[in-house]
PDB file of C-alpha atoms in Angstrom:
ATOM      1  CA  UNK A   1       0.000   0.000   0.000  1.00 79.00           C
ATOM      2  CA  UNK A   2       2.956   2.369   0.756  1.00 80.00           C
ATOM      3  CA  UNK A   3       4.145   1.638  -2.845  1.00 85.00           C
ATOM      4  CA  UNK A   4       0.534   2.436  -4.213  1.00 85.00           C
ATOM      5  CA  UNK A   5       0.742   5.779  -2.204  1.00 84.00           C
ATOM      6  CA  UNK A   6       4.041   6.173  -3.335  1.00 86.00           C
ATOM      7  CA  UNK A   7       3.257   5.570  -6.816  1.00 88.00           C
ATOM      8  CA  UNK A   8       0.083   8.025  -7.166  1.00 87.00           C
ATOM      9  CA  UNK A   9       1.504  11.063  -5.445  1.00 86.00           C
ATOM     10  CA  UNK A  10       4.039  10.686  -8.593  1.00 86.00           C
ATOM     11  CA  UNK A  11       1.964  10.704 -10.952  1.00 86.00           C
ATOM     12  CA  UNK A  12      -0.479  12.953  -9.582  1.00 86.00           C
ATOM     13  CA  UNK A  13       2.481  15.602  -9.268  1.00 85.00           C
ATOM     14  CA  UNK A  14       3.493  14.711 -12.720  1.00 85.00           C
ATOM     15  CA  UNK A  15       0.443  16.225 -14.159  1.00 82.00           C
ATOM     16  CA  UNK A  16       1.371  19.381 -13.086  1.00 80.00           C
ATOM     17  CA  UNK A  17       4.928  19.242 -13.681  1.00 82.00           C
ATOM     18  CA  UNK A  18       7.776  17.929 -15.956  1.00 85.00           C
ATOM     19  CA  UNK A  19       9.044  14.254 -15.149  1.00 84.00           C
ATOM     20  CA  UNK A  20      12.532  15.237 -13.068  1.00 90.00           C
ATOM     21  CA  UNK A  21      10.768  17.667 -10.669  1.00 90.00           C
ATOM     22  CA  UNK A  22       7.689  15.549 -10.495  1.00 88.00           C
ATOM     23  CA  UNK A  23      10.741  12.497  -9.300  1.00 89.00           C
ATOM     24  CA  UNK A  24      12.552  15.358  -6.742  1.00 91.00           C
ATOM     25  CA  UNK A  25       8.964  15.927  -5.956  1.00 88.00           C
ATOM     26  CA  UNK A  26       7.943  12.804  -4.268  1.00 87.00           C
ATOM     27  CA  UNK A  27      11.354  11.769  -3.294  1.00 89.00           C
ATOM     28  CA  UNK A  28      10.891  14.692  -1.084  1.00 87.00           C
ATOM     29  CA  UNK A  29       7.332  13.190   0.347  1.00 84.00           C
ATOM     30  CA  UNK A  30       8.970  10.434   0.929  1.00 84.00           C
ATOM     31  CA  UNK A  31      11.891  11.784   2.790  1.00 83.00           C
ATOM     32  CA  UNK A  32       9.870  14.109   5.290  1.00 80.00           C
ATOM     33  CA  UNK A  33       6.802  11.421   5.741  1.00 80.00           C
ATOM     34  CA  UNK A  34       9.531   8.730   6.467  1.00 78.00           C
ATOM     35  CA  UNK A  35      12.525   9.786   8.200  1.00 79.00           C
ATOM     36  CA  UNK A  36      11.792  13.714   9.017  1.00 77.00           C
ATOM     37  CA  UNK A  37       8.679  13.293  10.496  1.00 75.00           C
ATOM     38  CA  UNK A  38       9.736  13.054  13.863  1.00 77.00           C
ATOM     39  CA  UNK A  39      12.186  16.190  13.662  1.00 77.00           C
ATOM     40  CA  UNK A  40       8.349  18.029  12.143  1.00 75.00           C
ATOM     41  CA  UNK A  41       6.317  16.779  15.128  1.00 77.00           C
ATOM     42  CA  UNK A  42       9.296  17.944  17.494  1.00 78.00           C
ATOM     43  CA  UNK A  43       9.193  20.996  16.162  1.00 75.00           C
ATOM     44  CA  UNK A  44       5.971  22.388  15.663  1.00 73.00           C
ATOM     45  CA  UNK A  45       4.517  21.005  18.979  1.00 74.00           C
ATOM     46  CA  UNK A  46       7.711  22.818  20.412  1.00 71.00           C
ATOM     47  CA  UNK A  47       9.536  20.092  22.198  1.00 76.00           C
ATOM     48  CA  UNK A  48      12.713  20.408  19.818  1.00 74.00           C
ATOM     49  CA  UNK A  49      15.668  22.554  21.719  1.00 75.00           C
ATOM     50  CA  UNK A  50      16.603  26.061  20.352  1.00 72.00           C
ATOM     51  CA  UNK A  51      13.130  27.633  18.867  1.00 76.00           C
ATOM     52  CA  UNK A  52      12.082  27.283  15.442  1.00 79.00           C
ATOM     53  CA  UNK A  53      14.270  28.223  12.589  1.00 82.00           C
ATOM     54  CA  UNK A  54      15.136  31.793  13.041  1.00 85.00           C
ATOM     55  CA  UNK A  55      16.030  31.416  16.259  1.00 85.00           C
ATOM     56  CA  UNK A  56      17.943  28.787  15.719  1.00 84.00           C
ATOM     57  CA  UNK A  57      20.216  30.393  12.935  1.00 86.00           C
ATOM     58  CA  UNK A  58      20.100  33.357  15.177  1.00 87.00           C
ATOM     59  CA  UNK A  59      21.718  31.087  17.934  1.00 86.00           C
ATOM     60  CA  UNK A  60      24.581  29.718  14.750  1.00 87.00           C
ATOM     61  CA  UNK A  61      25.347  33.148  13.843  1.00 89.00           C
ATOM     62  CA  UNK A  62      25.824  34.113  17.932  1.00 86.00           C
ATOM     63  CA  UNK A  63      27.555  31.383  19.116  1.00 86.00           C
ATOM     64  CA  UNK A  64      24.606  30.157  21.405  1.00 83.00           C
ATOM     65  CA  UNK A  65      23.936  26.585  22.613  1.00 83.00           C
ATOM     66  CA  UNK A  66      19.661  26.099  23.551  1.00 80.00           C
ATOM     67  CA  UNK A  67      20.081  26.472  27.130  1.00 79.00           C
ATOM     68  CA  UNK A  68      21.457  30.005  26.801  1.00 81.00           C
ATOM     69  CA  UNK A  69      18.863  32.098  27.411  1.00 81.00           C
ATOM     70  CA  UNK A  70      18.385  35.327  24.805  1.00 81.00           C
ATOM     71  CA  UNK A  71      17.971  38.805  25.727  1.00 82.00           C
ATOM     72  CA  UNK A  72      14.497  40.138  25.902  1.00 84.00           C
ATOM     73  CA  UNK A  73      13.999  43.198  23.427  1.00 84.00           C
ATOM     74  CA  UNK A  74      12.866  43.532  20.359  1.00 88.00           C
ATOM     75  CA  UNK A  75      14.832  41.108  18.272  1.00 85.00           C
ATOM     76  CA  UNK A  76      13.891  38.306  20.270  1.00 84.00           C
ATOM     77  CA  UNK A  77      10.113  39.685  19.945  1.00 87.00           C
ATOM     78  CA  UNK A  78      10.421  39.579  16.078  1.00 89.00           C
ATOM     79  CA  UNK A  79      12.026  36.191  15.816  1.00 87.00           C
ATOM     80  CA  UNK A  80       9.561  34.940  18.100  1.00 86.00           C
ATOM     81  CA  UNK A  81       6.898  36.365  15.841  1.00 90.00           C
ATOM     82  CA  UNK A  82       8.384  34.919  12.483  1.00 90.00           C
ATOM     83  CA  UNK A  83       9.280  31.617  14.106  1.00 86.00           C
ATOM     84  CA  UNK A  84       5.212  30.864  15.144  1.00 86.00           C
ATOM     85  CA  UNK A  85       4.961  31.278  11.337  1.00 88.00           C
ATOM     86  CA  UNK A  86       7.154  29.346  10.313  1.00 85.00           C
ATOM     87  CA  UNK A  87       5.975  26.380  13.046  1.00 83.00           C
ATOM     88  CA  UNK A  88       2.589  27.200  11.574  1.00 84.00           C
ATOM     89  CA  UNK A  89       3.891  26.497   8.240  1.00 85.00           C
ATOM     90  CA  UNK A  90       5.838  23.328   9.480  1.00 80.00           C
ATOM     91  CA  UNK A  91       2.820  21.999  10.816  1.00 81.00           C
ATOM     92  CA  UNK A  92       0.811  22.329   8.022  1.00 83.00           C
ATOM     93  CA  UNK A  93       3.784  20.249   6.307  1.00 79.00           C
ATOM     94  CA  UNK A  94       3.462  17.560   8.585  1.00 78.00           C
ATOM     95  CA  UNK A  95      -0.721  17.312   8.303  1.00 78.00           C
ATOM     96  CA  UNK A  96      -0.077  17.538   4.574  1.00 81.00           C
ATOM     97  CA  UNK A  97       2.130  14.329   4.103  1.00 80.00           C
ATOM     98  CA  UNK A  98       1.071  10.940   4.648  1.00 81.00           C
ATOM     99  CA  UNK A  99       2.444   9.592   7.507  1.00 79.00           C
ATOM    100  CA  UNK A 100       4.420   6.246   6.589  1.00 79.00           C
ATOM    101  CA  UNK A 101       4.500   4.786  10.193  1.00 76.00           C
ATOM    102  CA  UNK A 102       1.114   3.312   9.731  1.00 75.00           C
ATOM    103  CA  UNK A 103       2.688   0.938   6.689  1.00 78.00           C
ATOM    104  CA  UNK A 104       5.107  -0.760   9.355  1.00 76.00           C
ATOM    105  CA  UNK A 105       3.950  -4.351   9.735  1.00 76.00           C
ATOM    106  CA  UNK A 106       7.623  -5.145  11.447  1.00 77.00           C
ATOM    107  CA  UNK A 107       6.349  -5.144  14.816  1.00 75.00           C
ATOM    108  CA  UNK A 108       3.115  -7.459  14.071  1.00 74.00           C
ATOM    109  CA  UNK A 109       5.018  -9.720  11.164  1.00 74.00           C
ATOM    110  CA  UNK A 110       7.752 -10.668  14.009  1.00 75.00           C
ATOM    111  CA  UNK A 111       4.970 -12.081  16.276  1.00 74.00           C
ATOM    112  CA  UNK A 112       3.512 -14.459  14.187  1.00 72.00           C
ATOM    113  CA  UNK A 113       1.868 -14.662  11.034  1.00 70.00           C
ATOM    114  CA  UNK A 114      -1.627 -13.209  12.482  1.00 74.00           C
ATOM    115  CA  UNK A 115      -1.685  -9.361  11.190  1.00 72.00           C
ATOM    116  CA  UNK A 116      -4.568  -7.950  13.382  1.00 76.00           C
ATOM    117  CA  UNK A 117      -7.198  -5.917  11.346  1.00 79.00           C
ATOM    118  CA  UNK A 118      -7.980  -2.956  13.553  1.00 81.00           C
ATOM    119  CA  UNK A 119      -4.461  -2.299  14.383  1.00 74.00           C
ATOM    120  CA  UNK A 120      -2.295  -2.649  11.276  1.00 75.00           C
ATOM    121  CA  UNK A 121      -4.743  -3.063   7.829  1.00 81.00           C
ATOM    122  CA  UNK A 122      -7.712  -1.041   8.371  1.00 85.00           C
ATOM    123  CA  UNK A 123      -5.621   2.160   9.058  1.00 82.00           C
ATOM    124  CA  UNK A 124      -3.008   2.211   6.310  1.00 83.00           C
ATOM    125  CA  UNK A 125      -5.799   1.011   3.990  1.00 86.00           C
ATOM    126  CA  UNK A 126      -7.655   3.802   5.140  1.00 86.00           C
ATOM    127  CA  UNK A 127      -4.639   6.401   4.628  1.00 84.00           C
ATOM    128  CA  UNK A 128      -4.074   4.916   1.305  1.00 86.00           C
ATOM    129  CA  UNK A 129      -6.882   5.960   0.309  1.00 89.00           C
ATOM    130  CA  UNK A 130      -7.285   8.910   1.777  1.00 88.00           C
ATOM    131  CA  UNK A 131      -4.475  10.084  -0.333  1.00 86.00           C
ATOM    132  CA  UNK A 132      -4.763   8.004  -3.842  1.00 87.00           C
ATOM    133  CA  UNK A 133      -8.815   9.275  -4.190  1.00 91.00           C
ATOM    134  CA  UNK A 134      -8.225  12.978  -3.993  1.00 90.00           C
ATOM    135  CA  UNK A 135      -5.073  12.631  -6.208  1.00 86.00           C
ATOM    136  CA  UNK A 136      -6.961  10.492  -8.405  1.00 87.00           C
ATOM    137  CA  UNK A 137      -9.396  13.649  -9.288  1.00 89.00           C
ATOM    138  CA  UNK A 138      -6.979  15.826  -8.965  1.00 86.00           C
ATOM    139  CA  UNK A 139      -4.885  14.362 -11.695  1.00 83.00           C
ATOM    140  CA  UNK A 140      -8.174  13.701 -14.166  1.00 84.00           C
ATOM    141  CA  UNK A 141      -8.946  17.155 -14.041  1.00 84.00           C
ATOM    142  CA  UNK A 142      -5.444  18.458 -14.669  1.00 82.00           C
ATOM    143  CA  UNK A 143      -4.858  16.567 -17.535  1.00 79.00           C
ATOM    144  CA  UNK A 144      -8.969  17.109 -19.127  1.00 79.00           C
ATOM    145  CA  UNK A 145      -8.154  20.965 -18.779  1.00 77.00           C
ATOM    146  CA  UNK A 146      -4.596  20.816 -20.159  1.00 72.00           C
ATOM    147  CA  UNK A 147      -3.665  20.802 -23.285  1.00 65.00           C
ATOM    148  CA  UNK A 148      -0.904  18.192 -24.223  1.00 60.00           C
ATOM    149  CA  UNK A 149       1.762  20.124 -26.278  1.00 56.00           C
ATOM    150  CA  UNK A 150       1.602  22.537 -23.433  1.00 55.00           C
ATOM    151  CA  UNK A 151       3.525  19.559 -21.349  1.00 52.00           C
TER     152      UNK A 151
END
């Protein structure tokens, strides 16, 4: 099913555009719904050390580890400001991506051969198609109202 997901977000993206950046494309998906996922969650729920982006290249440029404090004044106000954006954007990401961890059928393959339902199928069959329907329309109607020797 993670291949089928896979597969359609590729396609779907390469109705809009040309093959290489449709490939970079979901080879990004697959990167952040995979393995960056975690770094996301720890980030926009605001458990990851050193603030969100800005304040965290503001810490690079100063020479600043996470458990210095910064100085209150209006810099830190600003960067504050522009880093709940940016979270707020991050988040967004995260929502937006399938999440890949429901595909792992390690855990229930090394018990035995009995795969419960409720626990492992029903919800990446459920994400699967949560994703593969909408991109399903989504790509019909991009390529009915495009013409061809546009692409």
């Amino acid at each position: 099913l993670q291949m089928v997901l896979i597969i359609v977000l590729g396609v779907t993206a390469s109705c809009f555009v040309k093959g290489p950046v449709a490939t970079l494309l979901t080879f990004g998906i697959l990167l952040v719904s995979s393995w960056f996922n975690d770094l996301l969650k720890g980030l926009a729920t605001g458990q990851q050390e050193g603030g969100g982006p800005f304040e965290s290249a503001y810490r690079m440029f100063m020479h600043l580890n996470p458990t210095i404090s910064i100085d209150d004044g209006p810099l830190k106000a600003i960067m504050l400001v522009v880093d709940k954006g940016a979270i707020g954007f991050l988040w967004t990401v995260q929502h937006l991506f399938p999440r890949f961890e429901y595909f792992d059928m390690i855990p229930f393959v090394a018990n035995g051969f009995e795969v419960p339902w409720r626990a492992a199928l029903l919800p990446s069959i459920c994400v699967t198609l949560a994703f593969v329907i909408p991109c399903l329309f989504l790509g019909y109607f991009s390529m009915k109202l495009r013409e061809m020797e546009a692409k």
